[in-house]
XYZ file of C-alpha atoms in Angstrom:
777
model
C -29.771 -24.349 -24.843
C -26.237 -25.694 -24.493
C -25.104 -22.366 -23.023
C -27.947 -22.481 -20.510
C -26.966 -26.016 -19.461
C -23.358 -24.939 -18.934
C -24.464 -21.910 -16.920
C -26.700 -24.105 -14.754
C -23.846 -26.524 -14.108
C -21.524 -23.671 -13.153
C -24.090 -22.381 -10.669
C -24.478 -25.849 -9.182
C -20.710 -26.284 -8.923
C -20.359 -22.923 -7.162
C -23.125 -23.771 -4.697
C -21.574 -27.137 -3.920
C -18.160 -25.566 -3.343
C -19.829 -23.339 -0.752
C -21.393 -26.350 0.993
C -24.919 -26.417 -0.511
C -24.617 -30.031 -1.545
C -28.356 -30.622 -2.096
C -28.832 -27.505 -4.243
C -31.055 -27.603 -7.318
C -30.989 -25.125 -10.210
C -33.578 -24.977 -12.985
C -33.771 -22.621 -15.962
C -37.160 -21.134 -16.766
C -37.482 -19.714 -20.291
C -40.174 -17.300 -21.444
C -40.545 -16.185 -25.068
C -41.458 -12.608 -25.979
C -43.611 -12.972 -29.134
C -43.064 -9.361 -30.158
C -39.277 -9.645 -30.424
C -38.746 -13.437 -30.396
C -36.356 -12.840 -27.479
C -36.050 -15.215 -24.536
C -36.231 -14.138 -20.912
C -34.278 -16.595 -18.755
C -34.773 -17.029 -15.025
C -32.562 -19.334 -12.982
C -34.503 -20.719 -10.024
C -32.165 -21.750 -7.214
C -33.194 -24.063 -4.406
C -30.080 -23.963 -2.272
C -31.338 -26.072 0.566
C -29.580 -26.202 3.907
C -25.883 -25.508 3.990
C -23.982 -28.659 4.927
C -21.937 -28.864 8.082
C -19.052 -31.047 9.068
C -20.103 -34.276 10.730
C -17.543 -36.899 11.567
C -13.836 -36.020 11.184
C -11.626 -39.096 10.942
C -7.833 -39.064 10.632
C -6.251 -42.241 9.346
C -2.517 -42.001 9.942
C 0.335 -44.508 9.932
C 2.037 -42.414 12.629
C 0.001 -41.254 15.666
C 2.111 -38.096 16.059
C 1.553 -37.160 12.418
C -2.183 -37.754 12.835
C -2.340 -35.374 15.803
C -0.455 -32.675 13.885
C -2.732 -33.081 10.856
C -5.897 -32.773 12.968
C -4.586 -29.607 14.648
C -3.756 -27.993 11.304
C -6.914 -29.112 9.465
C -9.005 -26.479 11.249
C -12.330 -28.284 10.753
C -14.391 -29.750 13.572
C -17.820 -31.329 13.815
C -20.487 -28.647 13.449
C -18.393 -26.266 11.330
C -19.770 -25.061 8.003
C -18.599 -27.284 5.180
C -17.047 -25.931 1.992
C -14.770 -27.539 -0.572
C -12.408 -24.577 -0.494
C -12.118 -24.694 3.306
C -11.491 -28.446 3.112
C -8.731 -28.041 0.521
C -7.079 -25.252 2.510
C -7.208 -27.457 5.610
C -5.627 -30.400 3.754
C -2.816 -28.140 2.482
C -2.229 -26.787 5.992
C -2.140 -30.325 7.429
C 0.385 -31.419 4.799
C 2.657 -28.462 5.574
C 2.416 -29.058 9.322
C 3.303 -32.768 9.044
C 6.231 -32.097 6.714
C 7.546 -29.302 8.906
C 7.698 -31.852 11.747
C 10.272 -33.855 9.762
C 7.993 -36.193 7.791
C 9.241 -34.729 4.526
C 7.807 -37.503 2.346
C 4.345 -37.305 3.912
C 1.259 -37.590 1.737
C -1.946 -36.027 3.074
C -5.188 -36.342 1.110
C -8.902 -36.160 1.835
C -11.297 -38.784 0.571
C -14.310 -37.645 -1.432
C -16.662 -36.059 1.146
C -19.778 -38.143 1.774
C -22.896 -36.071 2.594
C -25.810 -37.440 4.579
C -28.975 -35.957 3.006
C -31.021 -36.653 6.126
C -28.809 -34.574 8.447
C -26.933 -32.316 5.950
C -23.717 -33.490 7.571
C -20.544 -34.344 5.694
C -18.065 -36.932 6.885
C -14.435 -35.968 6.365
C -11.779 -38.651 6.192
C -8.136 -37.578 6.055
C -5.482 -40.084 5.045
C -2.016 -39.299 6.391
C 0.826 -41.412 5.038
C 3.678 -39.901 7.025
C 6.441 -42.318 6.049
C 9.877 -41.930 7.541
C 10.756 -39.129 9.900
C 13.955 -37.283 9.056
C 16.121 -35.689 11.691
C 17.968 -32.728 10.139
C 21.209 -31.679 11.810
C 23.785 -29.031 10.988
C 27.427 -29.128 12.012
C 29.819 -26.203 11.904
C 27.092 -23.544 12.126
C 28.012 -20.469 14.162
C 27.339 -17.323 12.130
C 23.703 -17.847 11.123
C 20.767 -19.175 13.177
C 19.746 -22.721 12.280
C 16.125 -21.610 11.857
C 17.219 -19.390 8.976
C 18.989 -22.319 7.315
C 16.049 -24.688 7.795
C 13.837 -22.233 5.920
C 16.019 -22.897 2.850
C 15.464 -26.666 2.831
C 13.552 -27.864 -0.224
C 12.182 -31.110 1.282
C 8.961 -29.670 2.794
C 7.983 -28.219 -0.600
C 8.883 -31.113 -2.887
C 8.053 -34.047 -0.597
C 11.187 -35.834 -1.827
C 14.375 -36.724 0.028
C 17.109 -38.139 -2.210
C 20.651 -37.258 -3.138
C 19.528 -34.711 -5.731
C 17.186 -32.950 -3.318
C 19.822 -33.011 -0.558
C 22.286 -31.374 -2.972
C 19.665 -28.761 -3.909
C 19.076 -27.969 -0.221
C 22.836 -27.690 0.338
C 23.055 -25.131 -2.482
C 20.202 -23.159 -0.935
C 21.976 -23.106 2.428
C 25.143 -21.902 0.678
C 23.075 -19.129 -0.947
C 21.907 -18.013 2.491
C 25.530 -17.729 3.566
C 26.539 -15.836 0.413
C 23.743 -13.328 0.943
C 25.021 -12.767 4.488
C 28.562 -12.119 3.261
C 30.174 -15.569 3.494
C 31.301 -16.251 -0.102
C 33.623 -19.120 0.885
C 30.941 -21.140 2.659
C 30.704 -24.761 1.574
C 27.900 -27.146 2.517
C 27.852 -30.914 2.059
C 24.741 -32.956 2.768
C 23.959 -36.650 3.007
C 21.204 -39.005 4.153
C 22.070 -41.381 6.967
C 19.966 -44.240 8.426
C 19.141 -43.828 12.123
C 17.205 -46.408 14.183
C 14.604 -47.253 11.585
C 14.158 -43.576 10.725
C 16.501 -41.439 8.676
C 18.714 -38.440 9.237
C 19.908 -35.693 6.927
C 23.181 -34.167 7.934
C 24.667 -30.967 6.570
C 28.338 -30.269 7.232
C 28.984 -26.546 6.959
C 32.341 -24.879 6.501
C 31.354 -21.243 6.952
C 34.606 -19.510 6.192
C 35.139 -15.882 7.161
C 32.638 -13.111 6.682
C 33.853 -10.749 3.974
C 33.308 -7.017 3.938
C 34.061 -4.609 1.117
C 37.256 -2.666 1.730
C 37.268 -0.614 -1.487
C 35.596 -0.321 -4.873
C 37.281 1.340 -7.837
C 36.379 1.751 -11.491
C 39.084 2.051 -14.136
C 38.884 3.230 -17.720
C 36.348 5.996 -17.270
C 36.747 9.201 -19.272
C 33.205 10.211 -20.258
C 31.689 9.939 -16.766
C 32.877 10.844 -13.297
C 33.760 7.859 -11.145
C 31.653 9.039 -8.195
C 28.566 9.127 -10.407
C 29.065 5.519 -11.448
C 29.889 4.409 -7.904
C 26.583 5.911 -6.792
C 24.789 3.276 -8.888
C 26.372 0.371 -7.026
C 24.899 -1.683 -4.217
C 28.377 -3.000 -3.411
C 29.992 -0.370 -1.196
C 32.569 -0.206 1.615
C 31.297 -0.452 5.132
C 30.138 2.834 6.617
C 27.814 4.379 9.167
C 24.716 3.360 7.214
C 26.267 0.689 4.997
C 26.727 -2.933 6.034
C 29.498 -3.322 3.453
C 28.867 -7.071 3.059
C 30.438 -8.663 -0.013
C 28.039 -10.577 -2.272
C 29.030 -11.973 -5.653
C 25.396 -11.900 -6.813
C 25.024 -8.227 -5.886
C 28.295 -7.458 -7.675
C 26.986 -9.066 -10.877
C 23.894 -6.906 -10.663
C 26.128 -3.861 -10.216
C 28.024 -4.700 -13.409
C 24.747 -4.768 -15.329
C 23.731 -1.433 -13.779
C 27.017 0.181 -14.876
C 26.582 -1.253 -18.365
C 23.084 0.211 -18.571
C 24.307 3.628 -17.360
C 27.004 3.756 -20.020
C 24.527 2.786 -22.735
C 22.220 5.615 -21.613
C 25.160 8.019 -22.011
C 25.642 7.094 -25.674
C 28.324 4.421 -25.228
C 26.668 1.318 -26.776
C 29.971 -0.518 -27.287
C 31.069 -0.195 -23.667
C 32.396 -3.299 -21.976
C 32.133 -3.674 -18.209
C 33.938 -6.298 -16.141
C 34.529 -8.954 -15.251
C 35.186 -7.522 -11.795
C 38.618 -8.139 -10.336
C 38.214 -9.193 -6.695
C 41.206 -9.676 -4.423
C 40.943 -10.743 -0.809
C 43.127 -9.884 2.135
C 45.395 -12.557 3.575
C 42.775 -13.498 6.185
C 40.063 -13.459 3.469
C 37.939 -11.044 5.504
C 38.205 -7.966 3.253
C 37.590 -7.642 -0.465
C 39.112 -5.091 -2.807
C 37.114 -4.709 -5.991
C 38.197 -3.169 -9.296
C 35.671 -2.879 -12.121
C 37.391 -2.365 -15.505
C 35.509 -0.371 -18.130
C 36.198 0.051 -21.837
C 33.939 2.862 -22.938
C 34.345 2.714 -26.719
C 33.309 5.594 -28.962
C 30.435 7.880 -28.025
C 27.455 7.620 -30.380
C 24.709 10.199 -30.911
C 21.333 10.170 -32.600
C 21.542 11.389 -36.184
C 17.958 11.661 -37.315
C 14.513 10.428 -36.224
C 11.927 9.591 -38.901
C 8.344 8.324 -38.699
C 7.066 6.491 -41.800
C 3.648 5.135 -42.710
C 1.571 7.412 -40.448
C -1.775 8.549 -41.831
C -4.023 8.892 -38.767
C -1.564 11.293 -37.084
C 0.853 13.885 -38.362
C 4.395 12.419 -38.444
C 5.669 15.515 -36.650
C 3.312 14.859 -33.715
C 4.475 11.258 -33.419
C 8.120 12.256 -33.680
C 7.664 14.625 -30.734
C 6.372 11.706 -28.639
C 9.564 9.680 -29.168
C 11.924 10.180 -26.170
C 14.981 10.605 -28.445
C 16.019 13.711 -30.350
C 18.638 14.344 -32.978
C 21.964 15.019 -31.285
C 21.048 13.205 -28.060
C 23.236 10.339 -26.789
C 22.200 7.081 -28.463
C 20.317 4.810 -26.065
C 18.862 1.513 -27.394
C 16.498 1.261 -24.413
C 14.997 4.693 -25.172
C 14.632 3.749 -28.818
C 12.610 0.682 -27.783
C 10.611 2.821 -25.356
C 9.782 5.114 -28.301
C 8.308 2.138 -30.169
C 6.077 1.306 -27.199
C 5.038 4.959 -26.842
C 3.845 5.061 -30.448
C 1.938 1.775 -30.131
C 0.233 3.048 -26.958
C -0.751 6.284 -28.686
C -2.350 4.363 -31.530
C -4.113 2.040 -29.075
C -5.568 5.013 -27.196
C -7.254 6.041 -30.444
C -8.604 2.595 -31.257
C -5.877 1.301 -33.586
C -5.314 -2.010 -31.823
C -3.755 -3.733 -34.831
C -1.122 -1.025 -35.237
C 2.421 -2.341 -35.382
C 5.542 -0.209 -35.016
C 8.999 -1.386 -35.998
C 12.170 0.534 -35.253
C 15.199 0.472 -37.536
C 18.524 1.822 -36.254
C 21.213 2.459 -38.878
C 24.654 3.377 -37.552
C 27.080 5.572 -39.485
C 30.189 7.546 -38.428
C 29.301 7.835 -34.744
C 25.641 8.523 -35.502
C 22.516 6.376 -35.434
C 19.597 7.191 -37.740
C 16.259 6.016 -36.358
C 13.280 5.106 -38.497
C 9.920 4.120 -37.001
C 7.842 2.244 -39.595
C 4.136 2.062 -38.792
C 1.386 -0.248 -40.043
C -1.763 1.362 -38.689
C -4.445 -1.234 -39.427
C -8.176 -0.619 -38.875
C -9.651 1.533 -36.118
C -11.930 -0.059 -33.514
C -14.825 1.903 -32.065
C -17.145 1.148 -29.168
C -20.318 -0.626 -30.237
C -22.817 -1.351 -27.468
C -22.328 -0.816 -23.755
C -23.552 -3.943 -21.964
C -23.938 -3.570 -18.181
C -24.533 -6.749 -16.194
C -24.803 -7.691 -12.543
C -26.930 -4.822 -11.219
C -29.698 -5.625 -8.752
C -29.965 -2.604 -6.448
C -27.839 -0.021 -8.246
C -29.326 2.053 -11.037
C -27.719 1.703 -14.445
C -27.302 5.479 -14.653
C -24.845 5.302 -11.724
C -22.560 3.049 -13.767
C -22.932 5.056 -16.968
C -22.060 8.372 -15.332
C -18.687 6.950 -14.223
C -17.699 5.773 -17.707
C -15.154 8.033 -19.450
C -16.342 6.825 -22.869
C -19.529 6.380 -24.892
C -20.835 4.391 -27.836
C -19.152 5.263 -31.116
C -15.914 6.596 -29.585
C -12.546 4.995 -30.363
C -11.986 2.042 -28.032
C -9.203 3.070 -25.652
C -7.966 0.365 -23.212
C -6.704 3.037 -20.830
C -10.227 4.489 -20.654
C -11.547 1.012 -19.856
C -9.082 0.714 -16.970
C -10.063 4.187 -15.763
C -13.728 3.115 -15.809
C -12.835 0.074 -13.722
C -10.952 2.284 -11.251
C -13.834 4.775 -10.956
C -16.472 2.095 -10.440
C -14.336 0.350 -7.819
C -13.779 3.681 -6.043
C -17.548 4.031 -5.497
C -17.220 1.385 -2.781
C -20.498 -0.360 -3.632
C -19.134 -3.175 -5.808
C -17.159 -6.186 -4.621
C -15.846 -6.800 -8.128
C -15.751 -4.838 -11.384
C -14.733 -6.205 -14.799
C -14.592 -4.060 -17.929
C -13.873 -5.951 -21.138
C -12.297 -6.333 -23.599
C -8.986 -4.996 -22.225
C -7.345 -6.432 -25.370
C -9.792 -5.200 -28.016
C -9.946 -6.925 -31.405
C -8.924 -5.082 -34.598
C -12.515 -4.748 -35.811
C -14.688 -1.777 -36.841
C -16.843 -2.102 -33.700
C -16.472 -3.947 -30.399
C -18.997 -4.140 -27.600
C -17.823 -3.143 -24.131
C -19.150 -5.297 -21.311
C -19.181 -3.968 -17.757
C -19.828 -6.740 -15.243
C -20.190 -5.880 -11.579
C -20.910 -7.760 -8.394
C -22.640 -5.610 -5.838
C -21.494 -5.681 -2.261
C -23.723 -5.650 0.758
C -25.094 -2.119 1.059
C -25.248 -2.156 4.856
C -22.101 -1.975 6.902
C -21.336 -2.095 10.607
C -17.928 -1.389 12.118
C -16.546 -0.949 15.608
C -13.148 -0.603 17.230
C -11.221 -0.042 20.427
C -8.047 1.916 20.991
C -5.830 3.736 23.419
C -3.653 6.824 23.347
C -1.777 8.575 26.100
C -3.810 11.792 25.850
C -7.262 10.389 25.001
C -7.014 7.293 27.173
C -9.196 4.352 26.163
C -11.497 5.049 23.248
C -14.054 3.199 21.171
C -16.287 3.745 18.180
C -19.223 2.068 16.469
C -20.514 2.883 13.006
C -23.406 1.713 10.873
C -24.524 2.869 7.484
C -25.874 2.213 4.017
C -23.446 2.566 1.075
C -25.942 2.565 -1.791
C -29.079 4.489 -0.899
C -31.912 3.858 -3.380
C -29.365 2.401 -5.816
C -27.744 5.827 -6.359
C -24.340 5.079 -4.703
C -25.101 7.786 -2.124
C -23.937 6.894 1.379
C -25.443 7.527 4.799
C -23.553 6.655 7.985
C -23.935 7.172 11.728
C -20.752 7.043 13.797
C -20.520 7.241 17.599
C -17.182 7.754 19.339
C -16.257 7.917 22.995
C -13.027 8.306 24.961
C -12.040 9.232 28.486
C -12.120 12.885 27.384
C -15.521 12.996 25.735
C -17.903 11.639 23.151
C -19.050 12.558 19.652
C -21.751 11.512 17.187
C -21.671 12.119 13.417
C -24.393 11.675 10.826
C -22.825 11.902 7.365
C -24.386 11.912 3.899
C -22.002 11.435 0.931
C -22.752 12.164 -2.723
C -20.125 10.793 -5.145
C -21.218 13.078 -7.999
C -22.474 16.559 -7.145
C -24.980 18.018 -9.633
C -23.640 15.843 -12.445
C -20.059 17.136 -12.078
C -16.829 15.434 -10.990
C -17.177 17.079 -7.567
C -17.970 14.886 -4.550
C -20.188 16.319 -1.847
C -20.862 15.535 1.785
C -23.046 16.888 4.558
C -22.207 16.217 8.189
C -24.276 16.845 11.296
C -22.346 16.302 14.526
C -22.580 16.861 18.242
C -19.682 16.469 20.644
C -18.932 16.996 24.285
C -15.294 17.221 25.309
C -13.194 17.867 28.373
C -10.183 20.032 27.589
C -7.413 21.087 29.952
C -9.028 23.721 32.184
C -12.441 23.844 30.488
C -15.149 21.825 28.796
C -17.342 22.443 25.794
C -20.259 21.149 23.776
C -20.443 21.784 20.054
C -23.152 21.121 17.488
C -21.993 21.503 13.892
C -23.461 21.447 10.418
C -20.756 21.092 7.759
C -21.192 21.101 3.979
C -18.257 20.259 1.733
C -17.394 19.647 -1.902
C -14.160 18.171 -3.200
C -12.611 16.818 -6.379
C -9.313 15.646 -7.737
C -7.310 17.771 -10.149
C -5.337 14.927 -11.727
C -5.342 16.607 -15.131
C -3.343 19.477 -13.643
C -1.038 17.473 -11.417
C -1.200 13.819 -10.296
C -2.315 13.606 -6.665
C -3.692 17.162 -6.527
C -7.119 17.637 -4.927
C -9.185 20.567 -3.703
C -11.903 20.842 -1.064
C -14.271 23.625 -0.037
C -15.993 23.376 3.364
C -18.599 25.504 5.088
C -19.080 24.893 8.801
C -21.660 26.350 11.219
C -21.062 25.505 14.896
C -22.884 26.406 18.092
C -20.308 26.174 20.869
C -21.046 26.167 24.592
C -18.014 26.502 26.907
C -18.516 25.697 30.597
C -16.736 24.473 33.767
C -13.972 26.961 33.006
C -11.049 27.096 35.431
C -11.289 30.390 37.393
C -7.670 31.172 36.540
C -8.638 31.536 32.853
C -9.434 35.206 32.298
C -12.394 36.346 30.144
C -9.964 37.471 27.460
C -8.498 33.957 27.424
C -11.782 32.148 26.918
C -15.356 33.259 26.212
C -17.778 31.473 28.523
C -21.250 30.470 27.402
C -22.634 30.058 23.888
C -21.114 31.398 20.698
C -21.896 30.854 17.020
C -18.908 30.213 14.749
C -19.337 29.995 10.962
C -16.425 29.651 8.583
C -15.506 28.864 4.978
C -12.354 26.831 4.294
C -10.831 26.276 0.841
C -8.129 23.611 0.870
C -5.531 22.173 -1.505
C -3.755 18.839 -0.969
C -1.057 17.095 -2.979
C -0.818 13.360 -2.236
C 2.354 11.715 -3.544
C 2.932 9.048 -0.863
C 3.172 5.401 -1.890
C 1.052 4.357 1.126
C -0.764 6.923 3.311
C -0.848 4.522 6.302
C 2.800 3.473 6.124
C 4.675 5.703 3.647
C 8.074 4.562 2.405
C 8.639 7.241 -0.201
C 6.917 10.304 -1.603
C 5.429 13.414 -0.041
C 2.202 15.039 1.159
C 1.396 18.761 1.149
C -1.533 20.821 2.426
C -2.620 24.449 2.207
C -5.818 25.517 3.963
C -7.256 28.974 4.630
C -10.191 29.273 7.066
C -12.173 32.470 7.312
C -14.993 33.264 9.751
C -17.106 36.383 9.282
C -20.506 37.873 10.015
C -21.882 37.433 6.455
C -21.357 33.690 6.882
C -23.471 33.678 10.056
C -20.614 33.934 12.562
C -20.505 35.906 15.810
C -16.695 36.007 15.635
C -14.375 37.053 12.815
C -10.958 35.561 12.204
C -8.575 34.321 9.524
C -6.553 31.136 9.957
C -4.005 29.547 7.608
C -2.315 26.146 7.768
C 0.604 25.023 5.622
C 2.076 21.508 5.878
C 4.699 19.575 3.963
C 5.814 16.021 4.708
C 8.573 14.093 2.908
C 9.480 10.409 3.043
C 12.872 9.390 1.679
C 14.153 5.785 1.501
C 17.604 6.523 2.884
C 19.184 4.083 2.938
C 16.670 1.345 2.010
C 14.886 -0.280 3.757
C 15.010 2.563 6.296
C 12.938 5.735 5.818
C 13.901 9.302 6.641
C 10.664 11.214 7.372
C 10.757 15.024 7.434
C 7.884 17.355 8.262
C 7.199 21.058 8.604
C 3.957 22.633 9.788
C 3.146 26.349 9.939
C -0.006 27.910 11.352
C -0.909 31.596 11.307
C -4.114 33.124 12.636
C -5.473 36.537 13.557
C -8.800 37.892 14.860
C -10.594 40.379 12.631
C -12.991 43.260 13.150
C -14.405 43.607 16.646
C -13.288 40.119 17.708
C -10.549 40.566 20.369
C -9.328 36.954 20.441
C -9.720 33.705 18.559
C -12.112 31.167 20.093
C -9.894 28.901 22.174
C -10.851 25.760 20.229
C -9.603 27.440 17.010
C -6.154 28.309 18.396
C -2.990 26.342 17.757
C -1.528 23.968 20.351
C 1.680 21.922 20.422
C 3.434 19.426 22.624
C 2.665 15.733 22.822
C 2.742 12.615 20.694
C 1.894 14.204 17.316
C 3.856 17.460 17.464
C 6.846 17.898 19.784
C 7.529 14.759 21.778
C 9.260 15.168 25.115
C 6.830 17.872 26.240
C 3.436 17.475 27.863
C 0.332 17.425 25.683
C -0.598 20.963 24.540
C 1.763 22.533 27.109
C 4.224 24.025 24.593
C 3.094 27.625 24.427
C 1.235 30.224 26.505
C -0.276 28.974 29.797
C -2.161 30.613 32.631
C -1.137 30.709 36.290
C -2.731 27.302 36.910
C -0.805 25.629 34.041
C -3.827 25.542 31.691
C -2.759 25.832 28.035
C -4.102 28.918 26.264
C -3.016 28.142 22.710
C -1.823 30.804 20.331
C -2.137 32.472 16.940
C 1.221 31.241 15.678
C 2.520 27.687 15.292
C 5.599 26.097 13.837
C 6.481 22.402 14.158
C 9.511 20.723 12.591
C 10.032 16.951 12.747
C 12.747 14.577 11.604
C 12.288 10.856 12.161
C 14.433 7.943 10.992
C 12.384 4.746 10.774
C 14.072 1.373 10.462
C 13.035 -2.294 10.643
C 14.065 -4.442 13.598
C 12.366 -7.814 13.127
C 9.470 -8.764 10.862
C 6.533 -6.645 12.090
C 8.608 -4.693 14.627
C 10.379 -1.451 13.756
C 12.200 1.331 15.512
C 12.562 5.081 15.177
C 14.878 7.879 16.247
C 13.429 11.382 16.166
C 14.093 15.058 16.771
C 11.107 17.415 17.101
C 11.154 21.166 17.417
C 8.259 23.578 17.688
C 6.720 26.675 19.168
C 3.331 28.239 19.854
C 3.117 31.998 20.389
C 0.247 34.245 21.383
C 0.847 36.428 18.303
C 1.923 35.070 14.951
C 4.480 37.847 14.643
C 6.405 36.480 17.639
C 7.361 33.252 15.866
C 11.091 32.860 15.488
C 13.977 30.549 16.198
C 14.221 31.884 19.746
C 10.779 30.517 20.573
C 11.527 26.971 19.406
C 11.720 24.130 21.920
C 13.300 20.819 20.932
C 12.758 17.234 22.016
C 14.506 14.042 20.959
C 14.042 10.373 21.593
C 13.324 6.919 20.245
C 10.382 4.629 19.761
C 9.062 1.254 18.667
C 6.614 0.595 15.825
C 4.365 -2.492 15.627
C 2.974 -2.981 12.118
C -0.779 -3.709 11.944
C -3.351 -3.607 9.083
C -4.719 -0.286 10.379
C -1.326 1.361 10.686
C 1.528 1.162 13.167
C 1.053 1.067 16.908
C 3.819 3.284 18.231
C 5.415 3.735 21.617
C 7.645 6.809 21.900
C 9.947 8.086 24.587
C 10.907 11.747 24.209
C 13.229 13.943 26.249
C 12.985 17.771 26.276
C 16.293 19.399 25.340
C 15.039 22.863 26.320
C 13.662 23.670 29.759
C 10.080 24.988 29.880
C 9.037 27.030 32.910
C 7.102 24.935 35.373
C 7.905 21.583 33.765
C 10.407 19.066 35.039
C 12.983 18.050 32.464
C 12.327 14.315 32.207
C 11.438 11.545 29.774
C 7.854 11.443 28.563
C 6.215 8.366 27.074
C 3.319 8.174 24.642
C 1.281 5.411 22.989
C -0.779 5.973 19.853
C -1.919 4.425 16.575
C -0.481 5.852 13.373
C 2.581 7.914 12.629
C 2.824 11.426 14.096
C 2.882 12.851 10.552
């Protein structure tokens, strides 16, 4: 009964936080005589959600009261919630303090609800106190706004000599980070006409750049290898070369760690010897190193193991006899062994490592206390209302009676979250007890099964475009998804009805069926296409992280019409044609963020075949190969490299590929500087014909400019040829240019300006601009 009372109070508290101030919760208990169990039903009478009534600001300073009201964000008629009120109070406090009332106190009185109207009166008390005028003298190198961000007063609400000194040190730190190591800042509080002023006198000193860095005393390692570990470097094309004492200290620790990893545990590094030029604008740095004797691993022993063969555990340790002695790797070996035991349910296992040094060797001994094994007892699934329990169970990589593996619990949480039907998933216990059996509890909170989405956009080629989508993400509680998506642009429209199955026939394959119809205006012709596509895909993480495969069958009825008379029959088949194809595909995803990659790579191999046995009226073979690399060079900039190759050929009695299956290039996603799809064969009226061969090479250097704004410099090169055999360096056309990137939650909005370096017949050699969402590759 006490647990029920606590649960009821928690429900009431949650409802009141959300604004249901008159809510009532009662617990109804029914006894099952057969089992003596109790069925508990919580009856919730939420009542009407309260709204904000009167909002009153009581302030000792009118200006502070106005600022607090603006930042509060609550007006009469708004929905009331305790969380929204607290966030508004915090925002009001920040706003008042940012205006110079550093000692301001902003608090809300206990909200008073009116049961008759379900309105809540909000009273905000603003005790602004003195207003402080902050001034800086001697500031030239850094913007004052950057220095004001370092002041501690708005966060602490205190202005005294200690806090002024703390702010002065923070301002000095800003200067040191910018390369002004001699900067000195003195602060003081001064009275000013009944208010107060805080004055900071800044002596900036010169900005110091690194002239040279040298390392002395090295014999075991090459100097250039050690210098490559340093952040402190002379100024260069891509190096700012700013001197920072803090960065130099971090470099000393990095060198020390490198020497330890090379078997030099007694190495001493630093202190760095820094000498400045006469004008104190250049720093010459010498890092002294005393390597000491090189030490190797003598032997590696595992003691106390009974659940596993000692030889198996010894192989898991990342140190071998004869390898350079590295204390960090020895500690990593201890963690590796503990993780291996935990994966098999030995959660009380303890591993100690003993390193005994003798005559330039270190003998390692891992001593293990295994403890009891914990197995999974019951699986308790809670929180389901619509979803069937079998949907949750099929995603679990474990079962009752198996050893309790925390990594399997995390994998279960990842799989259930990936279904997209739960707002929250908890799998416990992530820290299992050392007991013979432990129950695993899976608690979920289902999301709303229906979803509606819409959006607007613009691109240079498509023009204005929009989409609307509605669907159900958990049909009949099976986690199957059904969605209808309608898209339209200035070039056409398309509708898709998609059915997704997360588990196909009880396997780890995911399946989807798509029925679509589109009408599109291409350059020189138009077409309508109705398509039925069936696909199955799955990840191959056990083979290689990020590897996935997909198999797709597509059956399309294509109708081409309004064809430009200059397009010959061999260029484009008019009227209706049935195209059926099978496409196996492999992808390798190694990017850190697919929308805005900073490092990693992505690779694709796809082979599409169309033939009569599949139901097709045309026969062809088409292959695509892509590789994209993203290198942080130098951070925080990104060097993005891409290569795309396409090869296709008609088969049998088919003279030419259908025009919509051919390759095209030119434009914002391939070779910038050239008109959309105009890089390749064209007819007499400038209509692009596409080709059977494609190659596109891209290099783009992306760099930040200011907060959410970035820039890019790029070089693109590509070619489209009528026959794949004609591809070669002589066919390549190159464009170069620059662009801006605006970071958004859905990916970057980019504006590019490209210039063609090679003349194309019939095209003027001039700058071409494009606008699009997302990176070109």
